Coordinates of C-alpha atoms in Angstrom, one line a residue:
M1 CA -26.1 -18.4 23.3
R2 CA -25.7 -21.8 21.0
K3 CA -25.4 -19.4 17.5
K4 CA -22.9 -17.2 19.6
L5 CA -20.6 -20.0 20.3
P6 CA -18.9 -20.8 17.6
L7 CA -17.8 -16.8 16.7
L8 CA -16.7 -16.8 20.4
L9 CA -14.8 -20.4 19.6
A10 CA -13.9 -18.5 16.3
F11 CA -12.0 -15.3 18.6
L12 CA -9.8 -17.2 21.0
F13 CA -8.6 -19.5 18.1
V14 CA -7.5 -15.9 16.6
S15 CA -6.3 -14.4 20.4
F16 CA -4.2 -17.7 20.3
F17 CA -3.1 -18.2 16.5
Y18 CA -1.4 -14.7 16.9
S19 CA -0.8 -15.5 19.8
Q20 CA 1.9 -17.9 18.8
H21 CA 2.8 -16.0 16.9
K22 CA 6.9 -15.1 17.5
F23 CA 8.0 -11.5 16.4
L24 CA 11.0 -9.9 16.6
N25 CA 13.2 -13.5 16.0
D26 CA 15.7 -13.2 13.3
P27 CA 16.4 -16.1 11.8
K28 CA 19.7 -17.6 11.0
I29 CA 20.5 -17.5 7.1
S30 CA 20.8 -20.9 6.3
D31 CA 22.1 -22.7 3.5
E32 CA 18.5 -22.9 1.3
D33 CA 17.9 -19.2 1.4
L34 CA 22.1 -19.4 0.4
K35 CA 21.2 -22.0 -3.0
K36 CA 17.6 -21.0 -4.3
T37 CA 17.6 -19.7 -7.2
K38 CA 13.8 -18.3 -7.6
S39 CA 11.6 -16.7 -5.4
K40 CA 8.7 -19.1 -5.0
I41 CA 5.7 -15.8 -5.1
D42 CA 7.3 -14.8 -8.0
A43 CA 9.8 -16.9 -10.5
D44 CA 11.4 -13.8 -11.9
A45 CA 11.6 -11.1 -9.8
P46 CA 15.4 -9.8 -9.7
A47 CA 15.5 -9.9 -5.8
E48 CA 12.9 -11.1 -2.4
V49 CA 13.2 -9.3 0.9
L50 CA 13.9 -12.6 2.9
Y51 CA 12.5 -11.0 5.9
R52 CA 12.3 -8.0 7.2
S53 CA 11.9 -7.0 11.0
I54 CA 11.2 -2.5 11.7
H55 CA 11.0 -2.7 15.6
F56 CA 10.6 0.7 17.9
I57 CA 10.8 1.7 21.3
V58 CA 10.1 4.9 22.9
D59 CA 11.4 4.4 26.2
Y60 CA 10.3 5.9 29.4
N61 CA 13.6 8.6 29.5
G62 CA 10.9 10.5 26.2
N63 CA 13.7 8.8 23.2
I64 CA 12.1 6.8 20.9
K65 CA 15.2 3.3 19.1
Q66 CA 14.8 2.3 15.6
E67 CA 16.4 -1.4 15.3
I68 CA 16.5 -2.8 12.1
I69 CA 17.4 -5.7 10.1
S70 CA 17.2 -6.5 6.1
R71 CA 17.6 -8.9 4.4
I72 CA 17.3 -9.5 1.2
K73 CA 18.6 -12.6 -1.3
I74 CA 19.8 -11.3 -4.9
Y75 CA 19.1 -13.0 -7.8
N76 CA 19.8 -11.3 -10.7
K77 CA 22.4 -8.2 -9.7
D78 CA 22.0 -6.3 -13.1
N79 CA 18.2 -5.6 -12.1
A80 CA 18.3 -5.5 -9.0
G81 CA 20.6 -2.2 -8.5
D82 CA 18.3 -0.1 -6.1
Y83 CA 18.9 -3.2 -3.0
L84 CA 22.6 -3.2 -3.2
D85 CA 22.9 0.6 -2.1
Y86 CA 21.3 2.8 0.7
E87 CA 21.1 5.6 2.1
I88 CA 19.5 6.0 6.0
P89 CA 19.2 10.0 6.7
L90 CA 19.4 11.8 10.4
Y91 CA 17.6 13.9 11.6
N92 CA 19.2 17.3 12.8
N93 CA 16.1 20.7 14.2
G94 CA 19.4 22.7 14.4
R95 CA 18.4 23.6 18.1
G96 CA 20.7 21.3 20.0
D97 CA 18.8 17.8 19.2
Q98 CA 19.2 14.8 16.8
E99 CA 18.7 11.5 15.8
K100 CA 21.8 9.2 16.5
L101 CA 22.7 6.8 13.8
S102 CA 24.9 3.4 16.1
D103 CA 25.7 -0.4 15.4
L104 CA 25.6 -0.5 11.5
K105 CA 26.3 -3.6 9.8
V106 CA 26.3 -4.2 6.7
V107 CA 27.4 -8.0 5.6
T108 CA 27.0 -10.0 1.8
Y109 CA 26.6 -13.9 2.3
N110 CA 27.5 -15.9 -1.2
W111 CA 27.5 -19.7 -1.4
E112 CA 31.0 -20.3 -2.1
N113 CA 32.8 -24.2 -2.4
E114 CA 29.8 -25.8 -1.0
K115 CA 29.9 -22.7 2.5
M116 CA 28.8 -19.8 3.1
T117 CA 31.2 -16.4 3.2
T118 CA 30.8 -13.9 4.4
T119 CA 32.3 -10.3 2.8
K120 CA 31.7 -7.1 5.2
I121 CA 32.5 -3.6 4.8
Q122 CA 34.7 -2.4 6.5
R123 CA 34.4 1.5 7.8
D124 CA 35.9 3.2 5.6
E125 CA 33.5 2.1 2.9
K126 CA 30.7 3.8 4.5
F127 CA 30.5 7.7 4.6
K128 CA 28.1 10.7 5.4
S129 CA 27.3 13.5 3.4
K130 CA 25.8 16.9 4.5
E131 CA 23.0 17.2 2.6
D132 CA 21.9 20.7 4.5
K133 CA 21.4 22.2 7.6
N134 CA 18.9 19.2 8.8
Y135 CA 20.4 16.1 7.4
T136 CA 23.5 14.1 7.4
I137 CA 22.8 10.8 4.9
T138 CA 25.1 7.8 6.0
K139 CA 25.7 6.0 2.4
F140 CA 27.2 2.2 2.5
A141 CA 27.2 -0.5 -1.1
Y142 CA 27.2 -4.3 -0.1
A143 CA 30.9 -5.7 -1.1
N144 CA 30.7 -8.4 -3.6
V145 CA 27.9 -8.9 -5.1
K146 CA 26.8 -12.2 -7.2
N147 CA 23.8 -13.8 -8.2
G148 CA 22.6 -16.0 -5.7
S149 CA 24.4 -13.5 -2.5
V150 CA 22.2 -12.6 0.3
V151 CA 22.3 -9.3 1.6
E152 CA 22.1 -8.3 5.1
H153 CA 22.4 -4.3 6.8
S154 CA 21.0 -3.8 10.8
Y155 CA 21.4 -0.7 12.7
T156 CA 19.7 1.5 15.7
L157 CA 18.8 4.8 15.1
E158 CA 18.0 6.6 18.9
S159 CA 15.7 9.6 17.8
P160 CA 14.3 12.5 20.5
F161 CA 11.4 13.0 18.8
L162 CA 8.7 12.3 20.4
T163 CA 5.4 12.9 18.2
S164 CA 5.6 10.6 15.3
T165 CA 7.6 7.7 13.3
P166 CA 8.5 8.1 9.3
R167 CA 5.6 6.3 7.4
V168 CA 6.9 2.0 7.1
L169 CA 5.8 0.6 3.8
I170 CA 5.0 -2.7 3.8
E171 CA 5.1 -3.2 0.2
E172 CA 8.7 -3.0 -1.6
D173 CA 9.1 -3.7 -5.5
I174 CA 10.2 -7.0 -5.3
P175 CA 8.7 -9.6 -3.4
V176 CA 8.4 -9.5 0.3
K177 CA 9.0 -13.2 1.9
Y178 CA 8.7 -12.1 5.7
V179 CA 8.0 -8.7 7.3
E180 CA 7.0 -7.1 10.5
Y181 CA 6.5 -3.8 12.0
V182 CA 7.0 -3.4 15.9
F183 CA 5.8 -0.1 18.5
D184 CA 6.1 -0.9 22.2
H185 CA 5.7 2.4 23.6
A186 CA 5.6 3.0 28.2
N187 CA 2.3 3.3 29.0
P188 CA 3.2 6.8 30.4
L189 CA 2.7 8.2 26.5
G190 CA -0.3 7.5 24.0
Y191 CA -0.4 6.7 20.6
S192 CA -2.5 6.7 17.9
I193 CA -1.4 3.9 14.6
N194 CA -2.7 5.6 11.4
Y195 CA -2.7 2.1 8.9
K196 CA -3.2 3.3 5.6
G197 CA -3.5 0.0 2.2
S198 CA -4.9 -2.7 1.5
L199 CA -2.8 -5.3 3.2
I200 CA -4.7 -7.6 6.3
P201 CA -1.8 -8.9 7.8
K202 CA -1.3 -12.6 9.0
H203 CA -0.3 -11.5 12.8
R204 CA -1.5 -8.6 14.4
F205 CA -2.9 -7.6 17.9
A206 CA -2.0 -4.5 20.4
E207 CA -2.3 -5.1 24.0
P208 CA -0.2 -4.0 27.1
R209 CA 2.7 -5.9 28.6
V210 CA 5.5 -5.9 30.6
L211 CA 9.0 -5.2 28.7
Y212 CA 12.6 -4.4 29.7
G213 CA 11.1 -5.1 33.0
K214 CA 8.5 -1.8 32.4
D215 CA 4.5 -1.3 31.3
F216 CA 4.3 -0.8 28.2
Q217 CA 1.8 -1.5 25.2
T218 CA 3.0 -3.0 21.9
H219 CA 1.3 -3.5 18.3
R220 CA 2.8 -5.6 16.4
F221 CA 1.5 -6.5 12.5
A222 CA 3.0 -9.4 10.6
Y223 CA 3.1 -10.4 6.8
E224 CA 3.6 -13.2 4.7
N225 CA 4.7 -13.3 1.4
I226 CA 3.9 -10.7 0.0
P227 CA 4.1 -10.5 -4.2
A228 CA 6.2 -7.7 -5.4
F229 CA 3.8 -4.1 -5.6
K230 CA 4.6 -2.8 -9.6
D231 CA 4.4 0.5 -10.0
E232 CA 1.3 2.4 -12.3
K233 CA 1.9 4.1 -15.1
Y234 CA -0.4 7.8 -15.0
V235 CA 0.1 8.1 -11.0
L236 CA 2.3 10.9 -9.3
N237 CA 3.8 8.7 -6.2
N238 CA 2.5 5.2 -6.0
D239 CA 3.9 4.7 -2.6
N240 CA 0.6 6.8 -1.8
Y241 CA -1.6 3.8 -2.9
K242 CA 1.3 1.1 -1.0
T243 CA 0.1 -0.2 2.7
G244 CA 2.3 1.7 5.7
I245 CA 1.8 2.3 8.8
R246 CA 2.4 4.7 11.3
A247 CA 2.8 6.3 14.5
E248 CA 1.3 9.3 16.4
L249 CA 1.6 11.0 19.5
N250 CA -2.1 11.5 20.8
S251 CA -1.4 11.7 25.3
T252 CA 0.2 11.2 27.8
L253 CA -0.7 11.2 31.8
I254 CA 3.0 11.8 33.9
N255 CA 3.2 12.6 37.4
N256 CA -1.3 11.6 36.9
I257 CA -1.2 15.4 34.6
F258 CA -3.6 13.9 31.7
T259 CA -2.2 15.9 28.4
S260 CA -4.0 15.8 24.8
Y261 CA -1.7 15.7 21.8
S262 CA -4.4 15.1 20.0
L263 CA -4.5 17.4 17.4
S264 CA -6.5 19.5 14.7
W265 CA -5.4 21.8 12.1
K266 CA -5.9 24.5 14.3
D267 CA -3.6 22.8 16.8
I268 CA -0.9 23.0 14.1
Q269 CA -2.2 26.8 13.0
K270 CA -0.8 28.0 17.0
R271 CA 1.7 26.5 16.0
L272 CA 3.2 28.0 12.7
Y273 CA 2.1 31.0 14.2
D274 CA 3.8 30.6 17.1
H275 CA 6.2 29.0 15.9
D276 CA 9.8 31.6 15.3
D277 CA 10.3 30.0 11.8
F278 CA 6.8 30.8 11.4
G279 CA 4.9 33.2 13.1
S280 CA 7.9 35.0 14.1
Q281 CA 8.9 36.2 10.4
L282 CA 5.2 36.6 9.3
K283 CA 5.0 39.4 12.5
K284 CA 8.1 41.0 11.2
E285 CA 6.1 43.7 8.4
N286 CA 8.7 46.4 8.9
L287 CA 11.1 44.5 6.8
V288 CA 8.5 45.1 3.9
K289 CA 7.3 48.5 4.5
N290 CA 9.0 50.5 1.7
L291 CA 9.8 47.4 -0.1
L292 CA 7.0 47.7 -2.9
P293 CA 7.5 50.1 -6.5
A294 CA 5.2 53.5 -5.5
E295 CA 3.7 52.0 -8.7
I296 CA 2.5 48.2 -7.5
I297 CA 1.6 50.0 -4.5
A298 CA -0.3 52.4 -6.7
M299 CA -2.4 49.8 -8.5
S300 CA -6.4 49.5 -7.6
N301 CA -7.7 46.5 -9.4
K302 CA -6.5 43.1 -6.4
V303 CA -5.8 41.1 -9.2
Q304 CA -3.7 42.2 -10.7
K305 CA -1.1 44.1 -8.3
A306 CA -1.1 40.4 -6.9
D307 CA 0.4 39.2 -10.0
A308 CA 2.9 42.4 -10.2
I309 CA 4.3 41.7 -6.0
L310 CA 4.3 37.7 -7.9
K311 CA 6.6 39.2 -10.2
F312 CA 8.1 41.1 -8.5
V313 CA 9.2 38.4 -6.0
Q314 CA 9.7 36.8 -8.7
T315 CA 12.6 39.1 -10.4
N316 CA 14.1 40.3 -6.9
Y317 CA 15.0 36.9 -5.1
A318 CA 15.7 33.1 -5.9
W319 CA 14.5 30.2 -4.5
N320 CA 17.0 28.0 -3.5
K321 CA 15.9 24.2 -4.6
E322 CA 14.9 23.5 -1.5
D323 CA 11.6 22.7 0.7
N324 CA 9.9 23.6 4.1
T325 CA 7.6 24.2 6.4
F326 CA 10.4 26.7 8.3
T327 CA 13.0 29.0 7.0
D328 CA 15.9 28.6 6.9
K329 CA 17.9 31.7 7.6
G330 CA 14.7 34.1 7.7
I331 CA 13.7 36.4 6.1
K332 CA 15.5 39.4 6.7
N333 CA 18.6 37.0 5.9
L334 CA 16.7 37.0 2.3
L335 CA 16.0 40.4 2.3
A336 CA 19.7 40.7 1.8
T337 CA 21.1 38.1 0.1
K338 CA 18.1 37.7 -2.2
I339 CA 18.5 34.2 -2.1
G340 CA 16.2 30.9 0.3
N341 CA 13.6 28.2 0.7
T342 CA 10.5 27.4 0.0
A343 CA 9.5 28.5 3.0
E344 CA 11.1 32.0 3.1
I345 CA 10.5 33.1 -1.0
N346 CA 6.6 32.0 0.1
L347 CA 5.7 33.3 3.4
L348 CA 7.7 37.0 1.9
L349 CA 4.7 37.3 -0.4
T350 CA 2.2 36.7 2.2
M351 CA 3.9 40.0 3.7
L352 CA 4.1 41.7 0.5
L353 CA 0.0 41.0 0.1
R354 CA -0.6 41.8 3.4
S355 CA 1.3 44.9 3.2
V356 CA -0.7 46.9 0.8
D357 CA -4.1 45.5 2.4
L358 CA -4.5 41.7 0.1
D359 CA -6.3 39.2 2.4
A360 CA -3.6 37.3 2.5
D361 CA -2.7 34.1 4.1
P362 CA 0.1 31.3 4.0
I363 CA -0.8 27.2 2.9
V364 CA 0.4 24.5 4.6
L365 CA 1.4 21.0 2.4
S366 CA 3.1 18.1 1.2
T367 CA 3.9 17.9 -1.9
I368 CA 3.8 15.5 -4.2
K369 CA 7.3 13.8 -3.7
R370 CA 7.0 13.8 0.0
G371 CA 3.3 12.0 0.1
M372 CA -0.6 13.1 -0.1
L373 CA -1.1 14.6 2.7
L374 CA -3.8 12.7 5.3
A375 CA -5.6 16.4 5.9
Y376 CA -7.7 13.4 8.5
S377 CA -4.9 12.7 11.0
P378 CA -2.8 16.5 11.5
S379 CA -0.1 16.6 11.4
I380 CA 3.2 19.2 11.7
T381 CA 5.7 16.3 10.7
Q382 CA 3.9 15.9 7.0
L383 CA 3.7 19.8 5.6
N384 CA 7.2 20.4 3.5
F385 CA 5.8 23.0 1.4
V386 CA 4.6 27.1 2.0
L387 CA 2.4 28.3 -0.5
A388 CA 0.5 32.2 -0.7
S389 CA -2.6 32.7 -1.0
F390 CA -5.0 35.6 -1.4
V391 CA -9.1 36.5 -1.6
D392 CA -10.7 38.2 -3.5
N393 CA -14.7 38.8 -3.4
G394 CA -14.8 35.2 -1.9
K395 CA -12.5 33.5 -4.3
I396 CA -9.0 31.9 -3.3
Y397 CA -5.9 32.7 -6.2
L398 CA -2.8 31.0 -5.2
L399 CA 0.7 32.0 -5.4
D400 CA 4.2 30.6 -5.2
G401 CA 7.1 32.9 -6.0
T402 CA 9.9 29.4 -6.2
S403 CA 9.7 28.7 -9.8
K404 CA 10.4 32.3 -12.0
L405 CA 8.3 31.1 -14.2
T406 CA 4.5 30.4 -11.7
E407 CA 1.7 32.8 -12.4
I408 CA -1.7 33.1 -10.1
N409 CA -3.4 29.8 -10.0
M410 CA -0.2 28.4 -12.0
I411 CA 2.2 26.9 -8.9
S412 CA 5.0 24.3 -9.4
P413 CA 4.3 20.8 -10.6
R414 CA 5.7 19.4 -7.2
A415 CA 2.7 20.7 -5.1
L416 CA 0.0 19.4 -7.2
N417 CA -0.1 17.7 -3.9
Q418 CA -4.9 17.5 -4.3
Y419 CA -4.9 19.5 -0.3
G420 CA -3.9 22.6 1.3
I421 CA -4.2 23.9 4.8
V422 CA -5.0 27.7 4.7
M423 CA -2.8 29.4 8.1
T424 CA -5.0 32.2 8.8
K425 CA -4.6 34.3 11.0
D426 CA -6.9 33.1 13.6
D427 CA -7.9 29.4 11.8
A428 CA -6.7 27.3 9.2
K429 CA -9.0 25.3 6.6
Q430 CA -8.7 23.2 3.9
V431 CA -8.1 23.9 0.2
N432 CA -7.9 21.9 -3.4
I433 CA -4.5 22.2 -4.7
I434 CA -4.5 21.7 -8.4
F435 CA -4.2 23.9 -11.5
P436 CA -7.6 25.1 -13.1
E437 CA -7.0 25.5 -16.4
V438 CA -5.9 22.8 -19.4
S439 CA -2.1 23.2 -20.5
K440 CA -1.7 21.9 -24.5
T441 CA 1.1 20.2 -26.3
I442 CA 0.5 21.1 -29.6
L443 CA 2.9 19.1 -32.0
S444 CA 2.8 20.2 -35.9
V445 CA 4.9 19.0 -38.6
D446 CA 5.1 21.2 -41.8
A447 CA 5.8 18.7 -44.6
K448 CA 6.5 18.4 -48.2
L449 CA 6.8 14.6 -50.2
N450 CA 9.4 14.0 -53.0
T451 CA 9.3 12.7 -56.6
D452 CA 11.9 9.7 -54.8
G453 CA 9.5 9.3 -51.2
T454 CA 11.7 11.4 -49.4
I455 CA 9.9 13.4 -46.7
E456 CA 11.1 16.6 -45.3
G457 CA 9.7 19.4 -43.5
K458 CA 9.6 21.2 -40.0
F459 CA 9.0 20.2 -36.5
A460 CA 7.2 22.1 -33.7
D461 CA 6.4 20.9 -30.0
R462 CA 5.1 23.5 -27.8
D463 CA 4.5 23.4 -24.8
T464 CA 1.7 26.6 -23.0
K465 CA 0.7 27.0 -19.5
L466 CA 2.2 24.0 -16.9
Y467 CA 3.6 21.3 -18.8
A468 CA 6.0 25.2 -21.2
M469 CA 7.2 25.3 -16.5
I470 CA 7.9 21.7 -16.6
A471 CA 9.4 21.6 -19.8
N472 CA 11.6 24.3 -18.8
E473 CA 12.6 23.6 -15.7
N474 CA 14.2 20.2 -17.4
Y475 CA 15.5 22.0 -20.1
T476 CA 16.4 25.3 -17.6
D477 CA 18.3 21.9 -15.2
D478 CA 19.9 20.0 -18.2
E479 CA 20.3 20.9 -21.4
K480 CA 22.1 18.1 -23.0
S481 CA 20.0 15.0 -21.7
Y482 CA 16.5 18.1 -22.7
A483 CA 18.1 17.7 -26.1
K484 CA 19.4 13.9 -26.2
N485 CA 15.0 13.2 -25.4
Y486 CA 14.6 14.1 -29.1
Q487 CA 17.7 12.9 -30.8
D488 CA 16.8 9.4 -28.8
E489 CA 12.8 9.3 -29.6
Y490 CA 12.9 11.1 -33.1
K491 CA 15.5 8.6 -35.0
F492 CA 16.4 10.7 -38.6
P493 CA 18.9 12.8 -39.5
L494 CA 17.9 16.8 -37.5
T495 CA 19.1 20.1 -38.3
N496 CA 18.4 23.3 -37.0
V497 CA 17.7 22.2 -33.3
K498 CA 16.2 25.1 -31.0
H499 CA 14.3 24.6 -27.0
Q500 CA 13.3 27.8 -26.0
L501 CA 10.1 30.0 -24.2
V502 CA 9.0 32.1 -27.2
E503 CA 5.5 34.2 -26.7
N504 CA 3.3 33.5 -23.4
N505 CA 5.6 32.0 -22.1
D506 CA 4.5 29.0 -23.6
F507 CA 8.4 26.4 -24.4
E508 CA 9.0 25.4 -27.7
T509 CA 11.3 23.1 -29.7
S510 CA 11.7 22.8 -33.6
F511 CA 13.8 21.3 -36.2
D512 CA 14.1 20.3 -39.7
F513 CA 14.1 17.7 -40.8
T514 CA 14.5 15.3 -44.0
S515 CA 13.8 11.3 -43.8
D516 CA 13.3 8.1 -46.0
T517 CA 11.9 6.2 -43.8
F518 CA 8.7 6.9 -43.7
V519 CA 7.1 6.3 -47.0
D520 CA 6.8 2.7 -49.0
H521 CA 7.0 2.6 -52.6
I522 CA 4.4 -0.4 -53.8
G523 CA 5.1 -0.3 -57.3
S524 CA 4.3 3.5 -58.9
K525 CA 2.4 4.2 -55.6
L526 CA 3.5 6.1 -52.4
V527 CA 2.5 4.8 -49.8
F528 CA 2.7 6.8 -46.2
N529 CA 1.0 7.4 -42.9
P530 CA 0.0 10.9 -43.0
L531 CA 0.9 11.7 -38.9
L532 CA 3.9 10.8 -41.0
F533 CA 6.4 10.0 -36.8
L534 CA 3.4 10.8 -34.8
Y535 CA 0.9 8.8 -35.1
S536 CA 0.8 6.4 -32.5
Q537 CA 2.0 3.0 -32.5
N538 CA 1.0 1.6 -29.4
H539 CA -0.5 3.3 -26.2
N540 CA 0.5 3.0 -22.2
Y541 CA -2.9 2.2 -21.4
N542 CA -2.5 -1.8 -21.0
Q543 CA -2.3 -2.5 -16.9
S544 CA -3.4 -6.2 -17.3
E545 CA -4.2 -6.4 -13.1
P546 CA -6.6 -4.9 -11.7
R547 CA -6.6 -1.2 -10.9
R548 CA -5.7 0.1 -7.7
S549 CA -4.3 3.6 -8.0
A550 CA -6.5 7.1 -9.6
I551 CA -5.4 8.6 -13.1
E552 CA -3.3 11.6 -12.1
F553 CA -1.8 14.4 -13.9
Y554 CA -0.3 17.3 -13.1
S555 CA -3.4 19.3 -15.3
A556 CA -6.0 18.5 -17.2
F557 CA -4.5 18.7 -21.0
D558 CA -4.8 18.2 -24.5
R559 CA -2.9 17.0 -26.8
V560 CA -2.3 18.0 -30.9
K561 CA -1.2 16.5 -33.5
K562 CA -1.6 17.9 -36.7
V563 CA 0.7 17.4 -39.9
T564 CA 0.4 18.7 -43.0
I565 CA 2.3 17.6 -46.3
T566 CA 2.2 18.5 -50.1
I567 CA 2.6 16.0 -52.5
P568 CA 4.2 16.9 -56.1
E569 CA 2.6 17.7 -58.5
G570 CA 1.5 15.9 -60.9
Y571 CA 0.1 13.1 -58.6
Q572 CA -3.2 12.5 -56.2
F573 CA -4.6 11.8 -53.1
E574 CA -6.3 8.0 -52.9
N575 CA -7.4 6.6 -49.6
I576 CA -7.9 9.4 -47.6
P577 CA -9.3 8.5 -44.1
S578 CA -12.4 9.3 -43.3
S579 CA -13.0 12.2 -40.0
K580 CA -14.7 10.6 -36.7
K581 CA -15.1 11.7 -32.6
I582 CA -15.0 9.0 -30.3
R583 CA -16.0 10.5 -26.0
T584 CA -17.3 9.3 -23.1
E585 CA -20.7 9.5 -21.9
D586 CA -20.0 12.5 -20.1
S587 CA -17.0 13.3 -22.6
A588 CA -14.6 13.6 -19.7
I589 CA -12.2 11.8 -22.2
Q590 CA -12.7 13.0 -26.4
Y591 CA -11.1 12.1 -29.3
N592 CA -11.6 13.4 -32.5
Y593 CA -9.9 12.7 -36.0
V594 CA -10.1 15.7 -38.2
V595 CA -8.6 15.2 -42.1
S596 CA -9.1 17.6 -44.2
Q597 CA -7.7 18.0 -48.6
N598 CA -7.0 21.1 -50.4
G599 CA -5.3 19.8 -53.4
N600 CA -2.1 18.7 -53.4
K601 CA -2.3 19.2 -49.3
L602 CA -3.6 17.0 -46.8
T603 CA -3.9 18.1 -42.8
V604 CA -4.3 16.0 -40.6
E605 CA -5.3 17.0 -36.8
T606 CA -6.1 14.8 -33.9
T607 CA -6.8 16.3 -30.5
V608 CA -7.0 14.2 -26.9
Q609 CA -8.9 15.8 -24.6
I610 CA -8.3 15.5 -20.9
D611 CA -10.7 17.2 -18.9
D612 CA -9.5 16.5 -15.6
S613 CA -6.4 15.8 -13.1
N614 CA -7.6 13.1 -11.4
F615 CA -9.7 9.5 -12.5
P616 CA -10.8 7.8 -9.8
K617 CA -9.2 4.1 -10.5
E618 CA -13.1 2.9 -12.7
Y619 CA -12.6 5.0 -15.2
Y620 CA -9.1 3.2 -16.3
P621 CA -11.0 1.1 -18.8
A622 CA -12.5 4.0 -20.5
F623 CA -8.6 5.4 -21.0
K624 CA -8.0 2.2 -22.5
Q625 CA -11.0 1.5 -25.0
I626 CA -10.3 5.3 -25.8
Y627 CA -6.7 5.0 -27.1
D628 CA -6.9 1.3 -28.1
S629 CA -9.0 3.3 -31.0
V630 CA -7.3 6.7 -31.7
T631 CA -4.3 3.3 -31.4
K632 CA -6.5 1.9 -34.6
L633 CA -6.8 5.4 -36.4
E634 CA -3.8 6.7 -36.2
A635 CA -2.9 3.7 -37.5
Q636 CA -4.6 4.1 -41.2
V637 CA -2.6 4.9 -44.5
V638 CA -2.9 7.2 -46.8
T639 CA -2.0 7.0 -51.0
A640 CA -0.4 9.1 -54.1
V641 CA -0.3 7.7 -57.4
K642 CA 0.3 10.0 -60.4
K643 CA -2.2 11.4 -62.8
K644 CA -3.6 9.9 -65.7

């Protein structure tokens, strides 16, 4: 008994300690807040959150009210732009249910003439925009912001959508002095609190309470003095690694009738197949009965037939740049207008595969931008993308008709989010969503060294497979910006610049160049780096803090640099570097530096090979070590001298 007493006392102390903290206790802005010139958490931060409160109330009428207060200190307004403009999305399901915004207040506080002054934005400085049929965005910007200002906004958002709340991120890109999350729900409703991340709240409790005159359950978390979350390189979505909280409805007890809403993916499958804008669309088989050409129907090889159907969809229908799990205007409208959202394009693709007796089913998932799919916590609200799939000889194949350049198993990069759920007609199964092949970037230079030290030549940058799709989409979206990136990267005159798709849907940029900046004259010798402008002076695996996230790429890849230099007649090479190969013990990361000479031609070819698209964070030191060696090897120079 005596050994248990300290534990009991500690428990009582912690409970008492937590109970003393006052939540929803918005402190007044002080003169000290306005006068302070830097954050105590991070002296170099351009801004910090002084106070942020996120309060959800689920009442007995079946509505969710979200009350937000955000107060931020601005130290350097030029570097704090992300915190000076805000957008509040309001969801409308198109069936009469929608979210409503009220009590929006936006104020800027300044310390002027030894006193606090306030600037409020007027009604006409806030505006709404219709993003699509489901979302209206209210936007605003703070007024009269200076270095030293405190900016604050507050609002109430009412929603009829009880099933889940948005994931609230606790960590920010700036320090957070105080943030709290409060979730109060009426007792007849049961919610699961999904907590993801490494931060431990300083104050927390969950207990039944009488609130607002009725019985409620409350969950409360508060955090203090949180350092800024620093985004890490080679991560597809850093938000996946931030601490976040989300509530999901799991049960109701109304009129003594208990109903469980704890969902499995099989439950999600049933809901989707019962839904007018998903399963009911798949049942409209007559719409696609005579759609495919006879030559496709006659094909005997299933994979070739599926590939032909994919190309048929890509040729005849266009994606409207909207991702959704559900159709917008339906398959019939897609067939008439030739334009549709992700669900419409890929459900049609599924229907066409089924129409020729392929074992085809849709796959639902969350895009990279939306965040990692929590496979252990099934929810329709996580989902915003549909793929098509089929099975042949026990192997599953993925198809995506939203891009003109996709192939079987090479889907849009935005959907490569590791996992998805195959929704068969009677089951749901998790599958990996990755690109199974290797994408390549091949940089090649064929150059000639002149006796005056100038170098002229041709350059080509070719991407294959998934990288070619990404490059082509970036170029198509904004040709001028894409071209400018090359001008900014290679700071010497470029001529005959071309950006284009070439054979095998590879994407290539090429140009001619002449420059006098690559060679140093040392007496009669010409000294230069044989990789010219392609050598790696440094690398981005330079993180000093412990790695928090996995190392993520869209694809396993090879990056090849090949430079051939021809020196003038009467010259010879000196100090030619030796070839070298380095790799990790498991050969997951490899680097080759190969040098070869043929008369007055010298060729240096380097290759980085990364054999997977995702590595645990423990691999980060190996990446750093390999790339340290890359930088050292690629810094080597050669000399051209006149023959004696």
